[in-house]
XYZ file of C-alpha atoms in Angstrom:
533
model
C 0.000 0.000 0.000
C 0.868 3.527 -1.167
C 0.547 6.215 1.812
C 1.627 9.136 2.764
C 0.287 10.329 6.174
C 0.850 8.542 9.396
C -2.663 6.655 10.572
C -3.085 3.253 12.362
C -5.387 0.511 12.077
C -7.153 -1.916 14.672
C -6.095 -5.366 15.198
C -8.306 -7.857 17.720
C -6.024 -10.711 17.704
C -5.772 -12.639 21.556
C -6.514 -9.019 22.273
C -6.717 -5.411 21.184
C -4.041 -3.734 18.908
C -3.289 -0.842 17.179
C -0.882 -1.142 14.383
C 0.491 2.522 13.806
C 2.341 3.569 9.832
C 4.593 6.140 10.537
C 4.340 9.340 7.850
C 6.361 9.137 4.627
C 7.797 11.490 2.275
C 7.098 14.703 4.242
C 3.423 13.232 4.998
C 1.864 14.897 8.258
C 1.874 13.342 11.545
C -1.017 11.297 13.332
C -3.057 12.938 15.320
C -3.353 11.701 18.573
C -6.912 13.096 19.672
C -8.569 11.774 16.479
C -7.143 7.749 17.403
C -7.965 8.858 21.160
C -11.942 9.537 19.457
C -11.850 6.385 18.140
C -10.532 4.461 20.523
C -13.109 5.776 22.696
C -16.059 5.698 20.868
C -15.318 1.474 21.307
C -14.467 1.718 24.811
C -10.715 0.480 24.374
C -8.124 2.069 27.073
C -4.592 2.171 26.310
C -1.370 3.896 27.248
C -1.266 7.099 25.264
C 2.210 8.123 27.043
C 4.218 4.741 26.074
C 2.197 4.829 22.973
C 3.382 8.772 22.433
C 7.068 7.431 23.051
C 7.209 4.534 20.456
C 5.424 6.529 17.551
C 8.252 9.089 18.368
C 10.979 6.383 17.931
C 9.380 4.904 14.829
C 10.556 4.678 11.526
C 8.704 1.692 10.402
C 5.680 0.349 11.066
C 4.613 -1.280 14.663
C 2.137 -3.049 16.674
C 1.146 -1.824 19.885
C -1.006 -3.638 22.787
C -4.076 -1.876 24.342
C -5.069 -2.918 27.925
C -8.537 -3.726 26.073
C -9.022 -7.984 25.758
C -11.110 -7.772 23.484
C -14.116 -5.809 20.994
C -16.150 -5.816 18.199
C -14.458 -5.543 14.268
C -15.024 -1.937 13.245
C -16.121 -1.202 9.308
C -13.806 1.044 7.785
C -14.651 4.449 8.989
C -15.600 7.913 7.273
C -15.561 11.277 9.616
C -17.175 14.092 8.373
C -16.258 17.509 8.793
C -19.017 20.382 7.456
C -17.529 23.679 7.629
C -19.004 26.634 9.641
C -20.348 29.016 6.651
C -21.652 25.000 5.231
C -20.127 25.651 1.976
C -17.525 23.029 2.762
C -17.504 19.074 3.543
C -14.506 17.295 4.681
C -13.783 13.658 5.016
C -11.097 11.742 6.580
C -11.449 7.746 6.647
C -10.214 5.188 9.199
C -9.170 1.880 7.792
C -11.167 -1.245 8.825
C -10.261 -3.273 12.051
C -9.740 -6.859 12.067
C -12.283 -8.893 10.241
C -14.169 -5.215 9.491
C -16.193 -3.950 6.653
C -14.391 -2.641 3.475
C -16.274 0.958 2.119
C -17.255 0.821 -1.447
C -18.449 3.985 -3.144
C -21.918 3.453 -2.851
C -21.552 3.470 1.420
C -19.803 6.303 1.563
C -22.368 8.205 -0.682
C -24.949 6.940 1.713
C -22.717 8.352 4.770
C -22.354 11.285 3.268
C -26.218 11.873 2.854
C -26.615 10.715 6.616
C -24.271 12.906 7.365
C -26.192 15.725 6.370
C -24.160 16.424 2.562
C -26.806 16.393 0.187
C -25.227 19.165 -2.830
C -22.094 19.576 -4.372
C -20.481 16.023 -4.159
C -17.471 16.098 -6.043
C -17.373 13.077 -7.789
C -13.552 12.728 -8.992
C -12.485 13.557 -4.777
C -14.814 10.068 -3.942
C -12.952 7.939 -7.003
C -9.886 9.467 -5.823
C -10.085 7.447 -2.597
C -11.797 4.433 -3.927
C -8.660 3.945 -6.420
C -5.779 5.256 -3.800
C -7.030 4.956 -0.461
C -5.398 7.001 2.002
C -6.352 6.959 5.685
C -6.084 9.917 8.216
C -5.930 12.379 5.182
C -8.215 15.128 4.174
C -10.482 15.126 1.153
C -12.714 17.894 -0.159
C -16.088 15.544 -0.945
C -18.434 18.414 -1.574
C -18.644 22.568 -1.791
C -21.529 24.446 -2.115
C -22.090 26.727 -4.530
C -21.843 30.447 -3.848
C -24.179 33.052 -3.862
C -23.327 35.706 -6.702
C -24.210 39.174 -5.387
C -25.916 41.582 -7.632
C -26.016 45.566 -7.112
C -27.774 48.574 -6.228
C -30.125 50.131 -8.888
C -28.887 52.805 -9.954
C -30.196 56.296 -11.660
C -27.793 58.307 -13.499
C -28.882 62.329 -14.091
C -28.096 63.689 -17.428
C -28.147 67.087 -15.892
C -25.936 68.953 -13.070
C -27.587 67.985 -9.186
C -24.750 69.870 -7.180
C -26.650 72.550 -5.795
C -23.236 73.211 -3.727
C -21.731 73.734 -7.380
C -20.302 77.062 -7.402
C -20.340 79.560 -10.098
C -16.743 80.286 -11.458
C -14.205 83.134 -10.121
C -11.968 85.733 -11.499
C -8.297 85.998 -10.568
C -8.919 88.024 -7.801
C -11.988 86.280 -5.763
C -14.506 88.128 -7.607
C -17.996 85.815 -9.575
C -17.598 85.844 -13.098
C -21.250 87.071 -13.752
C -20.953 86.223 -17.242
C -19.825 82.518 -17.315
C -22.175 81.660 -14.354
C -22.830 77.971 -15.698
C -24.853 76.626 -12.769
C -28.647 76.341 -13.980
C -28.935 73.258 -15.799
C -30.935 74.022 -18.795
C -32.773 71.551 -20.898
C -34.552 71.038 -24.237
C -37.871 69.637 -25.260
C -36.656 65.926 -25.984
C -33.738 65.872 -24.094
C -33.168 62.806 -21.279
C -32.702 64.026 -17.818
C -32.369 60.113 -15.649
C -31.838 56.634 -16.256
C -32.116 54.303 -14.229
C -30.453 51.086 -14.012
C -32.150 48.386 -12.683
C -31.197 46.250 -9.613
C -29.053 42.584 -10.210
C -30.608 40.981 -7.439
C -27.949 38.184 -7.668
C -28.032 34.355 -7.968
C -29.066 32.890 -4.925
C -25.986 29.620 -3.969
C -26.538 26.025 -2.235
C -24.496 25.372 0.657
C -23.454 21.299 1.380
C -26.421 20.826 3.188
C -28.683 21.714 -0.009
C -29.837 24.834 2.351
C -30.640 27.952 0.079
C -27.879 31.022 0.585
C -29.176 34.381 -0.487
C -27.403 36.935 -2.282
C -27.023 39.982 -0.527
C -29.970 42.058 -0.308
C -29.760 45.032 -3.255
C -31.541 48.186 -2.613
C -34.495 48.974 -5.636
C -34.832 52.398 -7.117
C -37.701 54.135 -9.010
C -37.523 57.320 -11.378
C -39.397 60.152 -9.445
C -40.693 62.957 -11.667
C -42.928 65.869 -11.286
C -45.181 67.652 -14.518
C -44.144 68.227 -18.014
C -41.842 65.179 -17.744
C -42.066 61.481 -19.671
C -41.771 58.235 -17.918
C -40.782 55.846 -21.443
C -42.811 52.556 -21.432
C -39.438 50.683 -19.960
C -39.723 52.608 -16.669
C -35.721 53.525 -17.197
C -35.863 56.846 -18.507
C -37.146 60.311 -18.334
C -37.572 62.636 -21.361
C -38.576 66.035 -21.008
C -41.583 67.160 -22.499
C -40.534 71.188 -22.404
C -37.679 73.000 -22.432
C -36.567 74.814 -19.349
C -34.303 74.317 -16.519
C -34.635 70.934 -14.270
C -33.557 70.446 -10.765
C -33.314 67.555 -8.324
C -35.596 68.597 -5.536
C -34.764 67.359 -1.883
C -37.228 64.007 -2.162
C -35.039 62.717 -5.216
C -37.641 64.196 -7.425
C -36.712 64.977 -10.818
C -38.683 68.844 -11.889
C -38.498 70.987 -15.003
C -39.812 74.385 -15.162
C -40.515 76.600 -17.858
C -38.937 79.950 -17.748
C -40.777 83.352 -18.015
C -38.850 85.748 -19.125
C -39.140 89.676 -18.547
C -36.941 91.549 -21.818
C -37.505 95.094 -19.610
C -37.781 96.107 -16.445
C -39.767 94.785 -13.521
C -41.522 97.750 -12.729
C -45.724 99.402 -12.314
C -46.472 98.101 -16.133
C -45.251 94.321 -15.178
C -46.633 94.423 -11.389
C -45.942 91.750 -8.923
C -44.511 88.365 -10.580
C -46.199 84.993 -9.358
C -44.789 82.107 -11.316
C -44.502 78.571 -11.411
C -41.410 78.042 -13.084
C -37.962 79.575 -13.959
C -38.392 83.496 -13.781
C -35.296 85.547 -15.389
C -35.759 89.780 -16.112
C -32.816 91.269 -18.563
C -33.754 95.116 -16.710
C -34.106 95.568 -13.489
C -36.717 95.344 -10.615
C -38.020 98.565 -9.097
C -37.956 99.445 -5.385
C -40.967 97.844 -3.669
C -42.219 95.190 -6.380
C -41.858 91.341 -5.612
C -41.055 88.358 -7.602
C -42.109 84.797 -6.206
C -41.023 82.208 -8.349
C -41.578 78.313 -7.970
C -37.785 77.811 -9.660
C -35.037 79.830 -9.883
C -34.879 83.648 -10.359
C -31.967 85.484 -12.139
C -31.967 89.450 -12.400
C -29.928 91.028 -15.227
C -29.993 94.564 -13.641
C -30.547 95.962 -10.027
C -32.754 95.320 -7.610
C -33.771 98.096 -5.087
C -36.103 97.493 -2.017
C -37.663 94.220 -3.176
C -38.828 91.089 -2.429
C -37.422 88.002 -4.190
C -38.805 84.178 -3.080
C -37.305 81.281 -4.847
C -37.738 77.901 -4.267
C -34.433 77.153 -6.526
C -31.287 80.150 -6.789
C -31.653 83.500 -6.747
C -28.986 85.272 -9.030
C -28.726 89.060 -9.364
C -26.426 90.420 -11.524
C -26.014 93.716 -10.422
C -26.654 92.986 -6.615
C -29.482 94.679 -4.725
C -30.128 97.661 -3.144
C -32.540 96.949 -0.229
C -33.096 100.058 1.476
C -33.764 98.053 4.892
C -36.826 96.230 3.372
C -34.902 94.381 0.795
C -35.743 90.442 1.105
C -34.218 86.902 -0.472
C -35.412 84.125 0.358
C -34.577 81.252 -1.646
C -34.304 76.940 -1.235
C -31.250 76.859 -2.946
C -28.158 79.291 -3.403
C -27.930 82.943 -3.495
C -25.234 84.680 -6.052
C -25.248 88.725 -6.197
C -22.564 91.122 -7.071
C -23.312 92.772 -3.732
C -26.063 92.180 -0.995
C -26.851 95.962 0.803
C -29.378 96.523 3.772
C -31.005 93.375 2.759
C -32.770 90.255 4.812
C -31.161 87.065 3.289
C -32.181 83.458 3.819
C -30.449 81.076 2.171
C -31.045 77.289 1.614
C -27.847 76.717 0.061
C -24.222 78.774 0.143
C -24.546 83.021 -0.852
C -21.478 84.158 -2.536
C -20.969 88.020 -3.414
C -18.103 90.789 -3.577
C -19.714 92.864 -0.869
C -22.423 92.665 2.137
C -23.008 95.829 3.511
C -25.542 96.682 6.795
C -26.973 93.138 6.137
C -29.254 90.191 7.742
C -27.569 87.323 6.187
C -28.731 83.577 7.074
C -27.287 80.588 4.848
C -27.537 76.581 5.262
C -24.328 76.178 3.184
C -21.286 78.709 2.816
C -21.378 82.620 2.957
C -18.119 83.104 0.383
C -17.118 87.409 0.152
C -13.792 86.545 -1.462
C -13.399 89.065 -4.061
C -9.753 91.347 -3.968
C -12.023 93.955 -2.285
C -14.742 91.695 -0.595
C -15.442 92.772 2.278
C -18.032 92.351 5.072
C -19.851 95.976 6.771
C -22.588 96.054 9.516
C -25.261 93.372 9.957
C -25.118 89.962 10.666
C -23.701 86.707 8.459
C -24.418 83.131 9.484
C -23.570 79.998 8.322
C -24.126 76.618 9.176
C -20.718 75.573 7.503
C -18.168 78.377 6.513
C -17.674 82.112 6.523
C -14.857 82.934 4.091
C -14.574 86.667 3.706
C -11.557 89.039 2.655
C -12.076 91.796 4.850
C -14.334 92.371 7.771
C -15.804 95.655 9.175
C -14.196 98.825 9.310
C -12.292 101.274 10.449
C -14.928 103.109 11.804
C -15.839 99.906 13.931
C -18.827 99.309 12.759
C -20.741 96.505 14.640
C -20.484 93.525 12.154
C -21.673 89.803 13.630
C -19.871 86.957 12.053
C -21.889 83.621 13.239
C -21.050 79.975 11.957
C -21.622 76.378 13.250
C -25.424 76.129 13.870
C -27.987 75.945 11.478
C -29.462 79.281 11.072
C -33.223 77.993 10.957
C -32.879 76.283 14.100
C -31.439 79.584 15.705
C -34.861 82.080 13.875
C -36.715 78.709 15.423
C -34.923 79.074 18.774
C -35.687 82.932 18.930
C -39.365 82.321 17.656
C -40.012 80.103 20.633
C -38.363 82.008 22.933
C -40.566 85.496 22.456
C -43.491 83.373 22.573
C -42.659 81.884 25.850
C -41.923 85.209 27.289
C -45.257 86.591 25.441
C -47.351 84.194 26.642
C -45.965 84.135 30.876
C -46.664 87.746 30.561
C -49.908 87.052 29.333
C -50.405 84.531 32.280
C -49.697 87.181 34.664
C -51.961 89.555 33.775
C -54.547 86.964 33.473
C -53.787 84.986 37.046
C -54.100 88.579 38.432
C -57.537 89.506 36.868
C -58.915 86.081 37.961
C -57.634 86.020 41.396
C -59.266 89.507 41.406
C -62.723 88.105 40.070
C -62.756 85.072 42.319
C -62.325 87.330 45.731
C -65.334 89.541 44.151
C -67.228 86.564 43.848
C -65.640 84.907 47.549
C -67.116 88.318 49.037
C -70.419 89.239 47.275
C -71.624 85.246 46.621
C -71.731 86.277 42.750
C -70.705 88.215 39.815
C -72.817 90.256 37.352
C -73.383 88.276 34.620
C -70.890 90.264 31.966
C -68.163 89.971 34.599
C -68.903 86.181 35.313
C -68.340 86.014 31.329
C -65.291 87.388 31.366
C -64.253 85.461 34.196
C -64.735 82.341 32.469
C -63.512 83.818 29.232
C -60.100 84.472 31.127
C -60.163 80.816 32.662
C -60.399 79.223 29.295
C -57.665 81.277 28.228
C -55.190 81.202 31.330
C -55.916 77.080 30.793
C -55.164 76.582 26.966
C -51.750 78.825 27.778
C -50.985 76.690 30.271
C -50.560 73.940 28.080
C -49.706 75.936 25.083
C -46.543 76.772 27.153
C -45.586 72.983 28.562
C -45.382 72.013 24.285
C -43.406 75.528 23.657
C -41.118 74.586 26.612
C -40.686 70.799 25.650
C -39.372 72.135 22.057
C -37.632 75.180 23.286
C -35.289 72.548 25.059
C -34.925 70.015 21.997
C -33.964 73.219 20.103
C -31.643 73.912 22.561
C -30.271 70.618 22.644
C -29.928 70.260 18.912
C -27.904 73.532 18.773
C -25.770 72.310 21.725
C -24.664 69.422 19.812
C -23.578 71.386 16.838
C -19.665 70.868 16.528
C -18.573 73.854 15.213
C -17.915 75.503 11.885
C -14.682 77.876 10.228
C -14.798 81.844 9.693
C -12.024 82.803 7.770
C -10.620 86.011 7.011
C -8.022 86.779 4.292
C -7.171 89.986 5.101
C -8.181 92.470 7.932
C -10.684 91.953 11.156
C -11.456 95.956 12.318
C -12.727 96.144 15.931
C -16.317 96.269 16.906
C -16.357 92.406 14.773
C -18.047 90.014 16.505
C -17.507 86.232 16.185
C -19.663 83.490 17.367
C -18.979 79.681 17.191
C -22.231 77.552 18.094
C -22.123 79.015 21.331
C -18.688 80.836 22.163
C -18.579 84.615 21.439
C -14.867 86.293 20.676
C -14.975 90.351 20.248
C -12.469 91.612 18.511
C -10.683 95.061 20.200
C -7.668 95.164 17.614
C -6.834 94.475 14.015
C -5.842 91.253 13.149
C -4.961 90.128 9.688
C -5.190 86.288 7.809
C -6.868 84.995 10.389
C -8.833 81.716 10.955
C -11.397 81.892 13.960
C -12.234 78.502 15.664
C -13.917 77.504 19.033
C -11.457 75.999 21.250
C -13.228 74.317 24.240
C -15.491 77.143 25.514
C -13.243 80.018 23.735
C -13.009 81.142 20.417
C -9.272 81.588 19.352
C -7.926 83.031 16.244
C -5.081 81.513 14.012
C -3.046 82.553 11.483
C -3.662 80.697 8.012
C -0.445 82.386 6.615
């Protein structure tokens, strides 16, 4: 017999024997606890330590004596081994004893399908030991068959979704009004999504013919709004106008139609209400409005108006607002210069100059022109302040805020004048009634317009009084939401006047001196400035 591993064989002669084959050519070693498992499993003690000593002597074959008299003849034996994950079944055989039971391929099919292996029997590994039978050795008998992951879906946009996509600058910090690039316009026709469709995978078999699912693969579907064509596939969108589209915040692809003003926005135009895309070559005259649906985009100057976007608001020319100037958009705000204006941005505002201004943006408030430069009023920004000069040398009071969303801090100071409106309110009220309820106490009633008031006051002093506990309970989850805000960057490339204020979440630096290039940061409770160069 050809072998290569060491294994051993029971004897039952006058007694109980193990016959032990040393390795050969570099074959491994026996393994003590598997003959100790089998020796056990027939109730046969033996000297493991003397047996230890001789198999490490041994160059040849040898018989040793167990202290067992006698047993039953064992069939030649077939372990199996199924790996944790079950994709895996390993055999290793035991030769028969004395007088026991050869295995021919058909048994050791049938122990491998009692043994739980019902898939992926690998045929040429169970001929390979019926030709060349080698004992304490493993074989591979079966492998499962592995699940083939599929993917995502997946929807690709033919148009530009960065709404943090900045328009381009000049040399010297300045927006290039002229190459502004960041509406994504469309023709009738044109695609805007595909969407490719989920692989959800082939599913595999482990050994035990168990079912092993592919990963799980998350499904898409193309969202669209009006004026937009689903094609009969369900993987594409084709627009039915032309216009500008957007990717609103639900994934939802829009386009809008754009009205367009060739003049000025002024008493022979009125008010603009539009559902779509609204863009005026002239400009817009003090104390008309423009509410647009899209995005609006202003050729010429704006003075004292009101501007509501629910995409960008672009002006041109910048705005004048002569302290009742308002912006509002739900995307980004780009203006050659913002001046006694209210801003509210739901993306970053970029411009070359913000003077005596009320300036609130989600994303980043960038004055980085050679000149830019920050005068009076307040900036905030959830994210970054990047200006090149701020205040002046007449230390004007200019607030620089970053690190907590802006519409949690108008929400903050909403709830907190209501509080205090409504405790005032209280007060007056408790008073009155306490005052109504000793007239009654003393005179045993009220007239009966007084005893309607006095109830009129009760009903009210009772729906504040739980009006107040709800405004309370979110007062302090607005509090504790801008708590855990971590902090944002102001940046300043050139010179910080005194009189500039700086706030970080909740630390508060005032600045008494010029300072130059510097970067303002909280520091534990502190804000601290650094020099960027």
């Amino acid at each position: 017999m050809v072998y290569k591993n060491a294994f051993f064989q029971m004897l039952i002669k006058d007694a109980v024997y193990i016959k032990y084959f040393p390795p050969r050519e570099g074959g491994a070693p026996l393994n003590l606890d598997e003959l100790s498992s089998y020796l056990g499993s027939h109730s046969i003690e033996m000297d493991y330590k003397e047996f230890s000593k001789a198999v490490q002597e041994a160059k040849e074959p040898f018989i040793f004596k167990t202290n067992t008299e006698k047993t039953y003849p064992e069939a030649e034996k077939m372990i199996v081994t199924i790996s944790d994950d079950g994709m895996q079944a390993v055999c290793r055989f035991i030769p028969p004893s004395t007088g026991g039971r050869i295995m021919h391929k058909e048994d050791l099919l049938k122990d491998l399908e009692f043994n739980g292996v019902k898939y992926g029997i690998i045929e040429s590994a169970v001929d390979s030991y019926m030709n060349n039978k080698q004992y304490c050795t493993d074989y591979i008998m079966a492998r499962g068959k592995a699940p083939i992951d599929g993917h995502d879906a997946k929807i690709i946009y033919k148009f530009n979704t960065d709404l943090q996509a900045k328009p381009k600058e000049k040399e010297d910090g300045s927006v290039d009004f002229f190459d502004l690039d960041i509406i994504a316009s469309v023709e009738a026709g044109d695609e805007l999504a595909e969407l490719i469709k989920e692989d959800e995978g082939t599913p595999g078999t482990d050994v035990r013919g168990r079912l092993i699912k592919p990963s799980k693969v998350e499904k898409l579907v193309l969202k669209y709004g009006k004026d937009i064509t689903l094609s009969e596939d369900g993987l594409h969108l084709i627009s039915n106008i032309s216009g500008h589209a957007i990717l609103d915040n639900e994934k939802r692809v829009k386009v809008s139609n754009i009205f367009v003003v060739k003049e000025d926005v002024d008493l022979s135009t009125g008010d603009i209400n539009y559902d779509g895309n609204v863009e005026v070559k002239g400009n817009v005259i003090n104390g008309l409005k423009i509410n647009a649906t899209g995005d609006v985009v202003i050729g010429g100057t704006a003075e004292g108006v009101e501007i509501v976007a629910g995409g960008k608001i672009i002006l041109k020319r910048g705005i004048r607002g002569m302290g009742k100037g308002i912006l509002k958009s739900g995307g980004n705000i780009v203006a050659k210069f913002l001046e006694n204006t209210t801003v509210n941005s739901g993306g970053y505002v970029m411009a070359d100059a913000i003077i005596h201004s009320d300036v609130s943006a989600k994303g980043d408030v960038i004055v980085n022109s050679k000149k830019g430069y920050v005068n009076g009023g307040t900036i905030r920004s959830e994210t970054l302040i990047r200006v090149k000069n701020a205040g002046s040398e007449m230390g004007t009071k200019t607030n620089m805020e970053v690190g907590v969303d802006p519409t949690l801090l108008v929400k903050f100071k909403t709830l907190q004048n209501k509080i205090e409106e409504t405790v005032r309110r209280m007060d007056v009220s408790s008073k009155s009634i306490d005052l109504y309820r000793r007239k009654l106490q003393s005179d045993g009633k009220l007239p009966p317009d007084k005893l309607a008031q006095f109830k009129l006051l009760a009903m009210e002093y009772k729906k504040d009084s739980e009006d107040i506990v709800t405004m309370q309970e979110e007062f302090a989850a607005v509090q504790e939401e801008i708590n855990t805000q971590d902090g944002g960057v102001i940046e300043v490339g050139n010179l910080v006047y005194p009189g500039v204020k700086v706030v970080v979440v909740d630390a508060t630096l005032y600045v008494r001196e010029i300072v130059k290039n510097v970067r303002f940061v909280r520091d534990g409770a502190d804000v601290i400035a650094r020099h960027m160069y």
